[in-house]
Amino acid sequence: MDESGPFTLEYLVDDIDGTVSALDGPFVVVGQSMAAPIAELVAARHPTRALGLVLLTPVPLAGTHLPPGFLESFRSLGGNPQAQRAARQQLAAGLADAAGADHGAPERAGRARRGTVQAA
């Protein structure tokens, strides 16, 4: 794979597909957020070997169909964890308190290793 890009959806699917193709057995594909469409397309390429597909907070393949001004407010939060946390709290008022969970951990998630694929 050419790591200089451009990083299109097809490029990303091909990258993961290369790893999946090297597996000997069946597998489950997991995709979160913007990786959900990639996971869907990888699973579609291997309908007999993909035993499952798990999508967490997926962005639909067809896009969000939200007004451009609405999306711009989210783009402006990039690199500002406090503003991101505040926006999540406004959009999901009471969820974190009700669940007793820490939903404000994108900085920890960003440090996790991405692209891990394991055979089922």
MMTF fields as JSON, N, C-alpha, C and O atoms, coordinates in Angstrom:
{
  "mmtfVersion": "1.0.0",
  "mmtfProducer": "UNKNOWN",
  "numBonds": 479,
  "numAtoms": 480,
  "numGroups": 120,
  "numChains": 1,
  "numModels": 1,
  "chainsPerModel": [1],
  "groupsPerChain": [120],
  "chainIdList": ["A"],
  "bondAtomList": [4, 2, 8, 6, 12, 10, 16, 14, 20, 18, 24, 22, 28, 26, 32, 30, 36, 34, 40, 38, 44, 42, 48, 46, 52, 50, 56, 54, 60, 58, 64, 62, 68, 66, 72, 70, 76, 74, 80, 78, 84, 82, 88, 86, 92, 90, 96, 94, 100, 98, 104, 102, 108, 106, 112, 110, 116, 114, 120, 118, 124, 122, 128, 126, 132, 130, 136, 134, 140, 138, 144, 142, 148, 146, 152, 150, 156, 154, 160, 158, 164, 162, 168, 166, 172, 170, 176, 174, 180, 178, 184, 182, 188, 186, 192, 190, 196, 194, 200, 198, 204, 202, 208, 206, 212, 210, 216, 214, 220, 218, 224, 222, 228, 226, 232, 230, 236, 234, 240, 238, 244, 242, 248, 246, 252, 250, 256, 254, 260, 258, 264, 262, 268, 266, 272, 270, 276, 274, 280, 278, 284, 282, 288, 286, 292, 290, 296, 294, 300, 298, 304, 302, 308, 306, 312, 310, 316, 314, 320, 318, 324, 322, 328, 326, 332, 330, 336, 334, 340, 338, 344, 342, 348, 346, 352, 350, 356, 354, 360, 358, 364, 362, 368, 366, 372, 370, 376, 374, 380, 378, 384, 382, 388, 386, 392, 390, 396, 394, 400, 398, 404, 402, 408, 406, 412, 410, 416, 414, 420, 418, 424, 422, 428, 426, 432, 430, 436, 434, 440, 438, 444, 442, 448, 446, 452, 450, 456, 454, 460, 458, 464, 462, 468, 466, 472, 470, 476, 474],
  "bondOrderList": [1, 1, 1, 1, 1, 1, 1, 1, 1, 1, 1, 1, 1, 1, 1, 1, 1, 1, 1, 1, 1, 1, 1, 1, 1, 1, 1, 1, 1, 1, 1, 1, 1, 1, 1, 1, 1, 1, 1, 1, 1, 1, 1, 1, 1, 1, 1, 1, 1, 1, 1, 1, 1, 1, 1, 1, 1, 1, 1, 1, 1, 1, 1, 1, 1, 1, 1, 1, 1, 1, 1, 1, 1, 1, 1, 1, 1, 1, 1, 1, 1, 1, 1, 1, 1, 1, 1, 1, 1, 1, 1, 1, 1, 1, 1, 1, 1, 1, 1, 1, 1, 1, 1, 1, 1, 1, 1, 1, 1, 1, 1, 1, 1, 1, 1, 1, 1, 1, 1],
  "groupList": [{"groupName": "MET", "atomNameList": ["N", "CA", "C", "O"], "elementList": ["N", "C", "C", "O"], "formalChargeList": [0, 0, 0, 0], "bondAtomList": [1, 0, 2, 1, 3, 2], "bondOrderList": [1, 1, 2], "singleLetterCode": "M", "chemCompType": "L-PEPTIDE LINKING"}, {"groupName": "ASP", "atomNameList": ["N", "CA", "C", "O"], "elementList": ["N", "C", "C", "O"], "formalChargeList": [0, 0, 0, 0], "bondAtomList": [1, 0, 2, 1, 3, 2], "bondOrderList": [1, 1, 2], "singleLetterCode": "D", "chemCompType": "L-PEPTIDE LINKING"}, {"groupName": "GLU", "atomNameList": ["N", "CA", "C", "O"], "elementList": ["N", "C", "C", "O"], "formalChargeList": [0, 0, 0, 0], "bondAtomList": [1, 0, 2, 1, 3, 2], "bondOrderList": [1, 1, 2], "singleLetterCode": "E", "chemCompType": "L-PEPTIDE LINKING"}, {"groupName": "SER", "atomNameList": ["N", "CA", "C", "O"], "elementList": ["N", "C", "C", "O"], "formalChargeList": [0, 0, 0, 0], "bondAtomList": [1, 0, 2, 1, 3, 2], "bondOrderList": [1, 1, 2], "singleLetterCode": "S", "chemCompType": "L-PEPTIDE LINKING"}, {"groupName": "GLY", "atomNameList": ["N", "CA", "C", "O"], "elementList": ["N", "C", "C", "O"], "formalChargeList": [0, 0, 0, 0], "bondAtomList": [1, 0, 2, 1, 3, 2], "bondOrderList": [1, 1, 2], "singleLetterCode": "G", "chemCompType": "PEPTIDE LINKING"}, {"groupName": "PRO", "atomNameList": ["N", "CA", "C", "O"], "elementList": ["N", "C", "C", "O"], "formalChargeList": [0, 0, 0, 0], "bondAtomList": [1, 0, 2, 1, 3, 2], "bondOrderList": [1, 1, 2], "singleLetterCode": "P", "chemCompType": "L-PEPTIDE LINKING"}, {"groupName": "PHE", "atomNameList": ["N", "CA", "C", "O"], "elementList": ["N", "C", "C", "O"], "formalChargeList": [0, 0, 0, 0], "bondAtomList": [1, 0, 2, 1, 3, 2], "bondOrderList": [1, 1, 2], "singleLetterCode": "F", "chemCompType": "L-PEPTIDE LINKING"}, {"groupName": "THR", "atomNameList": ["N", "CA", "C", "O"], "elementList": ["N", "C", "C", "O"], "formalChargeList": [0, 0, 0, 0], "bondAtomList": [1, 0, 2, 1, 3, 2], "bondOrderList": [1, 1, 2], "singleLetterCode": "T", "chemCompType": "L-PEPTIDE LINKING"}, {"groupName": "LEU", "atomNameList": ["N", "CA", "C", "O"], "elementList": ["N", "C", "C", "O"], "formalChargeList": [0, 0, 0, 0], "bondAtomList": [1, 0, 2, 1, 3, 2], "bondOrderList": [1, 1, 2], "singleLetterCode": "L", "chemCompType": "L-PEPTIDE LINKING"}, {"groupName": "TYR", "atomNameList": ["N", "CA", "C", "O"], "elementList": ["N", "C", "C", "O"], "formalChargeList": [0, 0, 0, 0], "bondAtomList": [1, 0, 2, 1, 3, 2], "bondOrderList": [1, 1, 2], "singleLetterCode": "Y", "chemCompType": "L-PEPTIDE LINKING"}, {"groupName": "VAL", "atomNameList": ["N", "CA", "C", "O"], "elementList": ["N", "C", "C", "O"], "formalChargeList": [0, 0, 0, 0], "bondAtomList": [1, 0, 2, 1, 3, 2], "bondOrderList": [1, 1, 2], "singleLetterCode": "V", "chemCompType": "L-PEPTIDE LINKING"}, {"groupName": "ILE", "atomNameList": ["N", "CA", "C", "O"], "elementList": ["N", "C", "C", "O"], "formalChargeList": [0, 0, 0, 0], "bondAtomList": [1, 0, 2, 1, 3, 2], "bondOrderList": [1, 1, 2], "singleLetterCode": "I", "chemCompType": "L-PEPTIDE LINKING"}, {"groupName": "ALA", "atomNameList": ["N", "CA", "C", "O"], "elementList": ["N", "C", "C", "O"], "formalChargeList": [0, 0, 0, 0], "bondAtomList": [1, 0, 2, 1, 3, 2], "bondOrderList": [1, 1, 2], "singleLetterCode": "A", "chemCompType": "L-PEPTIDE LINKING"}, {"groupName": "GLN", "atomNameList": ["N", "CA", "C", "O"], "elementList": ["N", "C", "C", "O"], "formalChargeList": [0, 0, 0, 0], "bondAtomList": [1, 0, 2, 1, 3, 2], "bondOrderList": [1, 1, 2], "singleLetterCode": "Q", "chemCompType": "L-PEPTIDE LINKING"}, {"groupName": "ARG", "atomNameList": ["N", "CA", "C", "O"], "elementList": ["N", "C", "C", "O"], "formalChargeList": [0, 0, 0, 0], "bondAtomList": [1, 0, 2, 1, 3, 2], "bondOrderList": [1, 1, 2], "singleLetterCode": "R", "chemCompType": "L-PEPTIDE LINKING"}, {"groupName": "HIS", "atomNameList": ["N", "CA", "C", "O"], "elementList": ["N", "C", "C", "O"], "formalChargeList": [0, 0, 0, 0], "bondAtomList": [1, 0, 2, 1, 3, 2], "bondOrderList": [1, 1, 2], "singleLetterCode": "H", "chemCompType": "L-PEPTIDE LINKING"}, {"groupName": "ASN", "atomNameList": ["N", "CA", "C", "O"], "elementList": ["N", "C", "C", "O"], "formalChargeList": [0, 0, 0, 0], "bondAtomList": [1, 0, 2, 1, 3, 2], "bondOrderList": [1, 1, 2], "singleLetterCode": "N", "chemCompType": "L-PEPTIDE LINKING"}],
  "groupTypeList": [0, 1, 2, 3, 4, 5, 6, 7, 8, 2, 9, 8, 10, 1, 1, 11, 1, 4, 7, 10, 3, 12, 8, 1, 4, 5, 6, 10, 10, 10, 4, 13, 3, 0, 12, 12, 5, 11, 12, 2, 8, 10, 12, 12, 14, 15, 5, 7, 14, 12, 8, 4, 8, 10, 8, 8, 7, 5, 10, 5, 8, 12, 4, 7, 15, 8, 5, 5, 4, 6, 8, 2, 3, 6, 14, 3, 8, 4, 4, 16, 5, 13, 12, 13, 14, 12, 12, 14, 13, 13, 8, 12, 12, 4, 8, 12, 1, 12, 12, 4, 12, 1, 15, 4, 12, 5, 2, 14, 12, 4, 14, 12, 14, 14, 4, 7, 10, 13, 12, 12],
  "groupIdList": [1, 2, 3, 4, 5, 6, 7, 8, 9, 10, 11, 12, 13, 14, 15, 16, 17, 18, 19, 20, 21, 22, 23, 24, 25, 26, 27, 28, 29, 30, 31, 32, 33, 34, 35, 36, 37, 38, 39, 40, 41, 42, 43, 44, 45, 46, 47, 48, 49, 50, 51, 52, 53, 54, 55, 56, 57, 58, 59, 60, 61, 62, 63, 64, 65, 66, 67, 68, 69, 70, 71, 72, 73, 74, 75, 76, 77, 78, 79, 80, 81, 82, 83, 84, 85, 86, 87, 88, 89, 90, 91, 92, 93, 94, 95, 96, 97, 98, 99, 100, 101, 102, 103, 104, 105, 106, 107, 108, 109, 110, 111, 112, 113, 114, 115, 116, 117, 118, 119, 120],
  "secStructList": [7, 7, 6, 6, 7, 7, 7, 7, 2, 2, 2, 2, 2, 2, 2, 2, 2, 2, 2, 2, 2, 6, 7, 1, 1, 7, 3, 3, 3, 3, 3, 3, 4, 4, 4, 2, 2, 2, 2, 2, 2, 2, 2, 2, 2, 7, 6, 6, 6, 3, 3, 3, 3, 3, 3, 3, 1, 7, 7, 7, 6, 6, 7, 7, 7, 7, 7, 2, 2, 2, 2, 2, 2, 2, 2, 6, 6, 6, 6, 7, 2, 2, 2, 2, 2, 2, 2, 2, 2, 2, 2, 6, 6, 6, 2, 2, 2, 2, 2, 6, 7, 7, 7, 7, 7, 2, 2, 2, 2, 6, 6, 1, 7, 7, 7, 7, 7, 7, 5, 7],
  "xCoordList": [0.836, 0.0, 0.885, 1.908, 0.468, 1.166, 0.711, -0.415, 1.579, 1.197, 1.182, 0.973, 1.398, 1.346, -0.06, -0.305, -0.991, -2.368, -2.588, -1.728, -3.696, -4.77, -5.52, -5.631, -6.029, -6.678, -8.181, -8.972, -8.545, -9.941, -10.555, -9.844, -11.868, -12.551, -12.032, -11.782, -11.871, -11.362, -9.952, -9.65, -9.102, -7.739, -7.776, -7.054, -8.618, -8.684, -9.258, -8.785, -10.27, -10.844, -9.8, -9.657, -9.078, -8.028, -6.952, -6.44, -6.61, -5.586, -6.023, -5.266, -7.229, -7.736, -7.974, -7.739, -8.44, -8.693, -7.413, -7.46, -6.283, -5.017, -4.717, -4.224, -5.008, -4.799, -5.8, -5.426, -7.054, -8.11, -7.859, -8.087, -7.4, -7.146, -6.046, -6.012, -5.152, -4.062, -4.501, -3.761, -5.684, -6.18, -6.637, -7.163, -6.434, -6.807, -8.272, -8.828, -8.89, -10.245, -11.235, -10.96, -12.391, -13.426, -13.034, -12.112, -13.733, -13.413, -14.665, -15.684, -14.561, -15.601, -14.981, -13.858, -15.703, -15.207, -15.885, -17.102, -15.076, -15.592, -15.158, -13.99, -16.101, -15.782, -16.497, -17.684, -15.777, -16.38, -16.342, -15.351, -17.424, -17.543, -17.235, -17.907, -16.234, -15.924, -15.31, -15.195, -14.915, -14.407, -15.542, -15.304, -16.776, -17.909, -18.135, -18.322, -18.126, -18.291, -17.164, -17.398, -15.964, -14.846, -15.122, -14.94, -15.565, -15.88, -16.985, -16.908, -18.014, -19.111, -18.608, -18.976, -17.774, -17.278, -16.316, -16.304, -15.508, -14.616, -15.456, -15.184, -16.474, -17.346, -18.06, -18.229, -18.474, -19.164, -18.247, -18.715, -16.951, -16.001, -15.78, -15.303, -16.13, -15.879, -17.143, -17.141, -18.227, -19.503, -19.492, -20.279, -18.645, -18.628, -17.675, -17.788, -16.746, -15.78, -16.073, -15.655, -16.779, -17.113, -18.29, -19.43, -17.998, -19.046, -19.935, -21.072, -19.41, -20.193, -19.642, -18.516, -20.473, -20.12, -20.643, -21.845, -19.743, -20.12, -19.83, -18.697, -20.861, -20.718, -21.045, -22.144, -20.085, -20.245, -20.319, -19.433, -21.337, -21.575, -21.216, -20.371, -21.862, -21.469, -21.863, -22.889, -21.022, -21.356, -21.875, -21.149, -23.097, -23.671, -22.863, -22.286, -22.836, -22.172, -22.736, -22.003, -24.015, -24.654, -24.406, -24.868, -23.685, -23.422, -24.486, -25.462, -24.291, -25.199, -26.386, -27.41, -26.268, -27.313, -27.694, -28.839, -26.723, -26.942, -26.555, -25.699, -27.175, -26.834, -25.366, -24.832, -24.699, -23.277, -22.972, -21.937, -23.818, -23.583, -23.564, -22.815, -24.384, -24.431, -23.115, -22.573, -22.603, -21.341, -20.164, -19.215, -20.219, -19.117, -18.916, -17.787, -20.001, -19.862, -19.069, -18.328, -19.209, -18.426, -16.969, -16.061, -16.749, -15.373, -14.577, -13.368, -15.242, -14.549, -14.06, -13.274, -14.506, -14.102, -12.794, -12.252, -12.276, -11.058, -9.919, -9.641, -9.255, -8.092, -8.434, -7.534, -9.715, -10.12, -10.952, -12.181, -10.289, -11.009, -12.085, -13.135, -11.833, -12.83, -14.096, -15.209, -13.927, -15.084, -15.814, -17.043, -15.064, -15.688, -16.527, -17.655, -15.976, -16.685, -17.964, -19.019, -17.874, -19.039, -20.118, -21.303, -19.723, -20.689, -21.373, -22.586, -20.598, -21.197, -22.182, -23.245, -21.836, -22.724, -24.025, -25.09, -23.946, -25.154, -26.031, -27.256, -25.405, -26.157, -26.741, -27.748, -26.129, -26.578, -26.766, -26.245, -27.499, -27.693, -28.224, -29.236, -27.532, -27.966, -27.502, -27.597, -27.007, -26.602, -25.408, -25.422, -24.384, -23.19, -23.522, -23.032, -24.349, -24.721, -25.554, -25.35, -26.491, -27.361, -26.577, -26.867, -25.593, -24.812, -23.646, -23.092, -23.274, -22.12, -20.822, -19.862, -20.789, -19.62, -18.868, -19.409, -17.605, -16.776, -16.865, -16.139, -17.747, -17.901, -16.994, -17.062, -16.154, -15.294, -13.857, -12.963, -13.606, -12.257, -11.695, -10.989, -11.968, -11.416, -9.903, -9.256, -9.329, -7.871, -7.236, -6.147, -7.891, -7.362, -7.571, -6.689, -8.734, -9.027, -8.065, -7.694, -7.658, -6.744, -5.374, -4.631, -5.038, -3.736, -3.79, -2.747, -4.977, -5.109, -4.608, -4.652, -4.134, -3.651, -4.838, -5.799, -4.787, -5.883, -5.569, -4.411, -6.624, -6.46, -6.131, -5.633, -6.393, -6.107, -7.13, -8.334, -6.656, -7.538, -7.132, -5.951, -8.124, -7.863, -8.814, -9.971, -8.333, -9.197, -10.177, -9.847, -11.382, -12.397, -12.104, -12.849],
  "yCoordList": [-1.183, 0.0, 1.251, 1.316, 2.208, 3.488, 4.342, 4.84, 4.517, 5.223, 6.745, 7.456, 7.246, 8.692, 9.15, 10.348, 8.193, 8.555, 8.584, 8.117, 9.11, 9.697, 8.607, 7.476, 8.942, 7.986, 7.963, 8.509, 7.321, 7.19, 5.995, 5.191, 5.884, 4.734, 3.439, 2.463, 3.432, 2.243, 1.891, 0.716, 2.878, 2.657, 1.978, 1.01, 2.49, 1.945, 0.532, -0.325, 0.284, -1.06, -2.029, -3.139, -1.624, -2.481, -2.796, -3.914, -1.819, -2.018, -3.095, -4.027, -2.976, -3.971, -5.3, -6.361, -5.246, -6.472, -7.293, -8.524, -6.624, -7.357, -8.162, -9.286, -7.598, -8.319, -9.451, -10.569, -9.177, -10.186, -11.351, -12.507, -11.059, -12.112, -13.058, -14.215, -12.584, -13.426, -14.354, -15.269, -14.136, -15.005, -16.334, -16.395, -17.394, -18.723, -19.08, -19.921, -18.452, -18.857, -17.723, -16.655, -17.976, -16.951, -15.83, -15.981, -14.723, -13.566, -12.733, -12.899, -11.841, -10.855, -9.488, -9.233, -8.614, -7.276, -6.283, -6.314, -5.399, -4.377, -3.015, -2.808, -2.098, -0.743, 0.27, 0.121, 1.296, 2.359, 3.669, 3.995, 4.404, 5.736, 5.701, 4.997, 6.448, 6.521, 5.23, 5.073, 4.309, 3.01, 2.026, 0.96, 2.361, 1.465, 1.183, 0.021, 2.192, 1.882, 0.988, 0.151, 1.164, 0.317, -1.114, -2.04, -1.298, -2.636, -3.283, -4.466, -2.501, -3.028, -3.521, -4.607, -2.727, -3.086, -4.267, -5.091, -4.359, -5.519, -6.778, -7.799, -6.716, -7.877, -8.268, -9.454, -7.282, -7.567, -8.27, -9.054, -7.994, -8.66, -10.126, -10.912, -10.491, -11.852, -12.425, -12.746, -12.558, -12.966, -14.359, -14.617, -15.252, -16.606, -16.73, -17.677, -15.797, -15.868, -14.885, -15.108, -13.809, -12.826, -13.367, -13.36, -13.836, -14.417, -13.357, -13.634, -12.151, -11.101, -9.738, -9.579, -8.763, -7.365, -6.57, -6.562, -5.9, -5.087, -3.633, -3.278, -2.793, -1.373, -0.564, -0.661, 0.23, 1.065, 2.52, 3.003, 3.205, 4.596, 4.826, 5.663, 4.082, 4.133, 5.416, 6.03, 5.797, 6.826, 6.059, 5.217, 6.313, 5.544, 5.68, 6.73, 4.602, 4.631, 5.741, 6.345, 6.008, 7.039, 8.443, 9.421, 8.551, 9.86, 10.23, 9.504, 11.352, 11.76, 12.58, 12.645, 13.201, 14.056, 15.206, 15.657, 15.668, 16.812, 18.091, 18.064, 19.203, 20.471, 20.827, 20.552, 21.434, 21.78, 22.605, 22.382, 23.533, 24.343, 23.516, 23.812, 22.482, 21.591, 20.836, 20.717, 20.329, 19.583, 20.492, 20.058, 21.739, 22.664, 22.876, 23.052, 22.86, 23.032, 21.875, 22.079, 20.672, 19.538, 19.632, 19.325, 20.051, 20.184, 21.189, 21.035, 22.202, 23.242, 22.741, 23.425, 21.563, 21.004, 20.235, 19.852, 20.0, 19.214, 19.739, 20.938, 18.829, 19.198, 19.859, 20.306, 19.93, 20.561, 19.56, 19.575, 18.691, 17.647, 18.196, 17.575, 19.361, 19.924, 20.327, 20.078, 20.943, 21.338, 20.107, 20.101, 19.062, 17.829, 17.203, 16.769, 17.16, 16.592, 17.397, 16.814, 18.719, 19.567, 19.325, 19.271, 19.18, 18.935, 17.585, 17.475, 16.548, 15.235, 15.297, 14.679, 16.032, 16.142, 16.852, 16.496, 17.852, 18.551, 17.648, 17.679, 16.845, 15.985, 14.764, 14.221, 14.327, 13.132, 13.449, 12.743, 14.493, 14.95, 13.827, 13.2, 13.582, 12.587, 11.172, 10.334, 10.86, 9.481, 9.045, 7.957, 9.87, 9.496, 9.344, 8.419, 10.239, 10.14, 8.894, 8.207, 8.59, 7.43, 6.13, 5.183, 6.077, 4.858, 4.779, 3.702, 5.912, 5.918, 5.659, 5.156, 5.999, 5.694, 6.958, 8.063, 6.774, 7.882, 7.925, 7.205, 8.762, 8.874, 9.935, 10.208, 10.535, 11.61, 11.171, 11.841, 10.06, 9.531, 9.418, 8.447, 10.366, 10.22, 10.29, 9.702, 11.013, 11.111, 9.758, 9.466, 8.925, 7.583, 6.678, 5.896, 6.786, 5.948, 6.242, 5.335, 7.5, 7.874, 7.252, 7.117, 6.869, 6.24, 4.731, 4.079, 4.175, 2.732, 2.373, 3.192, 1.153, 0.691, 0.491, -0.186, 1.051, 0.949, -0.131, -0.472, -0.651, -1.583, -3.01, -3.787, -3.371, -4.725, -5.678, -5.434, -6.761, -7.766, -9.103, -9.45, -9.854, -11.165, -12.172, -11.857, -13.379, -14.451, -14.861, -14.824, -15.252, -15.684, -17.081, -17.614],
  "zCoordList": [0.0, 0.0, 0.0, 0.681, -0.762, -0.812, 0.362, 0.365, 1.367, 2.592, 2.443, 3.425, 1.24, 1.044, 0.645, 0.503, 0.461, 0.136, -1.367, -2.113, -1.832, -1.039, -0.269, -0.743, 0.902, 1.782, 1.526, 2.294, 0.434, 0.048, 0.766, 1.368, 0.699, 1.286, 0.66, 1.366, -0.656, -1.346, -0.862, -0.653, -0.685, -0.194, 1.176, 1.415, 2.067, 3.426, 3.434, 4.181, 2.613, 2.507, 1.96, 2.473, 0.936, 0.373, 1.407, 1.45, 2.235, 3.261, 4.255, 4.527, 4.793, 5.748, 5.046, 5.624, 3.804, 3.046, 2.878, 2.881, 2.734, 2.628, 3.878, 3.791, 5.031, 6.298, 6.441, 6.795, 6.172, 6.296, 5.341, 5.699, 4.153, 3.159, 3.615, 3.195, 4.462, 4.955, 6.086, 6.449, 6.647, 7.722, 7.15, 6.038, 7.912, 7.437, 7.674, 6.968, 8.652, 9.0, 8.941, 8.395, 9.516, 9.561, 10.523, 11.324, 10.435, 11.265, 11.506, 10.836, 12.474, 12.771, 12.549, 12.985, 11.877, 11.583, 12.528, 12.709, 13.129, 14.036, 13.51, 13.182, 13.434, 12.999, 13.871, 14.162, 14.285, 15.083, 14.312, 13.658, 14.4, 13.834, 12.339, 11.584, 11.912, 10.482, 9.935, 8.719, 10.811, 10.356, 10.086, 9.518, 10.483, 10.253, 8.76, 8.399, 7.879, 6.457, 5.92, 5.048, 6.431, 6.012, 6.425, 5.636, 7.671, 8.169, 7.335, 7.005, 6.996, 6.172, 4.822, 4.375, 4.18, 2.848, 2.896, 1.981, 3.952, 4.1, 4.284, 3.653, 5.141, 5.352, 4.053, 3.771, 3.27, 2.006, 1.008, 0.183, 1.078, 0.168, 0.537, -0.281, 1.776, 2.263, 2.9, 4.089, 2.122, 2.721, 3.341, 4.251, 2.892, 3.463, 4.653, 5.432, 4.805, 5.909, 7.03, 8.166, 6.736, 7.769, 8.574, 8.109, 9.789, 10.625, 11.263, 11.643, 11.376, 11.992, 11.675, 11.203, 11.95, 11.713, 12.899, 13.164, 13.612, 14.768, 14.424, 14.101, 14.495, 14.182, 15.428, 15.975, 15.865, 17.052, 16.622, 15.916, 17.028, 16.643, 15.17, 14.854, 14.282, 12.868, 12.154, 12.447, 11.216, 10.242, 9.028, 8.499, 8.566, 7.466, 6.17, 5.888, 5.395, 4.09, 3.209, 2.427, 3.331, 2.509, 3.048, 2.461, 4.152, 4.741, 5.761, 5.948, 6.411, 7.479, 6.987, 7.667, 5.828, 5.258, 6.192, 6.205, 6.967, 7.849, 7.116, 6.232, 7.474, 6.83, 7.055, 8.129, 6.064, 6.199, 7.447, 8.075, 7.822, 9.006, 10.275, 11.206, 10.312, 11.474, 11.61, 12.709, 10.498, 10.53, 10.871, 11.525, 10.435, 10.704, 12.2, 12.658, 12.958, 14.409, 15.016, 15.978, 14.474, 14.962, 14.518, 15.29, 13.287, 12.793, 13.613, 13.787, 14.108, 14.868, 16.221, 16.878, 16.652, 17.946, 17.872, 18.91, 16.682, 16.517, 17.365, 17.377, 18.08, 18.884, 20.209, 20.921, 20.555, 21.808, 22.622, 22.546, 23.401, 24.146, 25.085, 25.25, 25.704, 26.61, 25.846, 26.311, 24.687, 23.879, 23.344, 23.27, 22.969, 22.497, 23.604, 23.368, 24.807, 25.95, 26.228, 26.479, 26.186, 26.429, 25.374, 25.704, 24.117, 23.049, 23.242, 23.063, 23.608, 23.858, 25.018, 24.967, 26.047, 27.203, 26.832, 27.336, 25.955, 25.514, 24.654, 24.766, 23.794, 22.884, 23.576, 23.122, 24.66, 25.367, 26.845, 27.708, 27.129, 28.509, 29.377, 29.059, 30.471, 31.445, 31.177, 32.073, 29.993, 29.709, 30.545, 31.121, 30.618, 31.375, 32.852, 33.5, 33.396, 34.803, 35.055, 36.056, 34.162, 34.34, 34.255, 34.986, 33.375, 33.19, 34.165, 34.388, 34.746, 35.637, 34.901, 35.484, 33.627, 32.799, 32.428, 32.483, 32.048, 31.582, 30.065, 29.378, 29.539, 28.086, 27.505, 26.306, 28.309, 27.831, 27.706, 28.223, 27.032, 26.975, 25.57, 25.295, 24.65, 23.3, 23.293, 22.427, 24.261, 24.289, 24.603, 24.108, 25.416, 25.686, 24.475, 24.12, 23.846, 22.687, 21.545, 20.801, 21.399, 20.326, 20.473, 19.5, 21.715, 21.934, 21.702, 21.646, 21.569, 21.356, 19.969, 19.051, 19.824, 18.529, 17.597, 17.961, 16.437, 15.481, 14.439, 14.203, 13.831, 12.728, 13.15, 12.334, 14.394, 14.833, 14.247, 14.331, 13.656, 13.086, 13.696, 13.72, 14.191, 14.766, 14.171, 13.892, 13.976, 13.474, 14.56, 15.746, 14.158, 15.127, 15.621, 16.443]
}
